[in-house]
XYZ file of C-alpha atoms in Angstrom:
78
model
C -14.059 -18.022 -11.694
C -10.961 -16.376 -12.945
C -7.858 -16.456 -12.217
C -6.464 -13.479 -9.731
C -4.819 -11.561 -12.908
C -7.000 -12.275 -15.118
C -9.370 -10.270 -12.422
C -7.264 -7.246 -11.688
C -5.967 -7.054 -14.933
C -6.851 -3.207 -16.342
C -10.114 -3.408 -14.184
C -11.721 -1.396 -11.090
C -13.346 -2.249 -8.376
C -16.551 0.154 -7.857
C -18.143 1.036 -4.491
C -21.261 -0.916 -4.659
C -22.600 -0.408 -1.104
C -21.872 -0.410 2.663
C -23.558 -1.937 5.438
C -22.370 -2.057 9.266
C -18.696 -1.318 8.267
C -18.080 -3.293 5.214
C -17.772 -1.782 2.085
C -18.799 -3.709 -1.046
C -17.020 -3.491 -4.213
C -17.755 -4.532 -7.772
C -15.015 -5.658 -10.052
C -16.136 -6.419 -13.600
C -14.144 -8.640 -15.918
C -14.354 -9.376 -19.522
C -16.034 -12.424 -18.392
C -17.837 -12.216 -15.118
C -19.101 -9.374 -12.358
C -17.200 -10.020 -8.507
C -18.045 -8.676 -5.300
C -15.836 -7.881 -2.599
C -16.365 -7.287 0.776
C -14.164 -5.190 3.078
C -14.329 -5.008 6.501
C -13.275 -1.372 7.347
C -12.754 -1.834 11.009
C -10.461 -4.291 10.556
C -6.884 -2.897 11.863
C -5.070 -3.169 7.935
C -7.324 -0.220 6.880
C -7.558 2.219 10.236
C -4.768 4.293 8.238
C -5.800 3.806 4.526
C -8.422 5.976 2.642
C -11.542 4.225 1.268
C -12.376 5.599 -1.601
C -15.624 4.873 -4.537
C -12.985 3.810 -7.088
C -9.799 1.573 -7.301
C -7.596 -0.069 -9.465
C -8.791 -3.879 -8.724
C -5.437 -4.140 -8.504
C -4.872 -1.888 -5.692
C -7.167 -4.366 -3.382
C -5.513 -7.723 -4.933
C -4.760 -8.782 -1.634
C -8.400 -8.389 0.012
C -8.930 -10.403 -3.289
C -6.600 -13.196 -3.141
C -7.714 -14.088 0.741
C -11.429 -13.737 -0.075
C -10.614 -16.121 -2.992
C -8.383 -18.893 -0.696
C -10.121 -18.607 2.295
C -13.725 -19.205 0.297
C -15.724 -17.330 3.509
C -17.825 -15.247 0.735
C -15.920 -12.351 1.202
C -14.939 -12.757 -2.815
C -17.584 -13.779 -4.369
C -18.528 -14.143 -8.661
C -22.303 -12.266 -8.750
C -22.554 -13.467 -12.678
C-alpha cells in the first residue's frame, strides 16, 4: 500500500456505490486501485455535501483513519 500522499496526490476519489448509508469511493493511483467507505450518517458529514467526485485529497482524513485503524474501511482492491 502507499503511502497517504502518494494516494491523494493529483488523484480523485470516484463514487463507486452505496449501500445502507455508506458511500464507496474509488481512488486510483499510479500504482494501485483503493476503496473507501464512508459512513454518511455519521455526525462529521450531516452538514457536508456528498458528491460523485472529489479531490482524494479532499477526503484524506476518512483516508488516514481507514488506513490506522485497519477496520476495512480503506482498503487496496488491486
Amino acid at each position: 500500500m502507499e503511502n497517504l500522499k502518494e494516494i491523494v496526490r493529483g488523484t480523485t476519489a470516484r463514487l463507486s456505490h452505496a449501500c445502507e448509508g455508506k458511500l464507496f469511493y474509488q481512488i486510483q493511483t499510479k500504482k494501485h486501485l483503493y476503496q473507501l467507505e464512508i459512513n454518511s450518517m455519521d455526525k462529521d458529514w450531516t452538514a457536508t455535501y456528498l458528491f460523485p467526485e472529489f479531490k482524494s485529497i479532499t477526503l484524506m482524513r476518512w483516508i488516514r483513519k481507514g488506513k490506522e485503524s485497519e477496520d476495512g474501511s480503506f482498503i487496496q482492491l488491486n
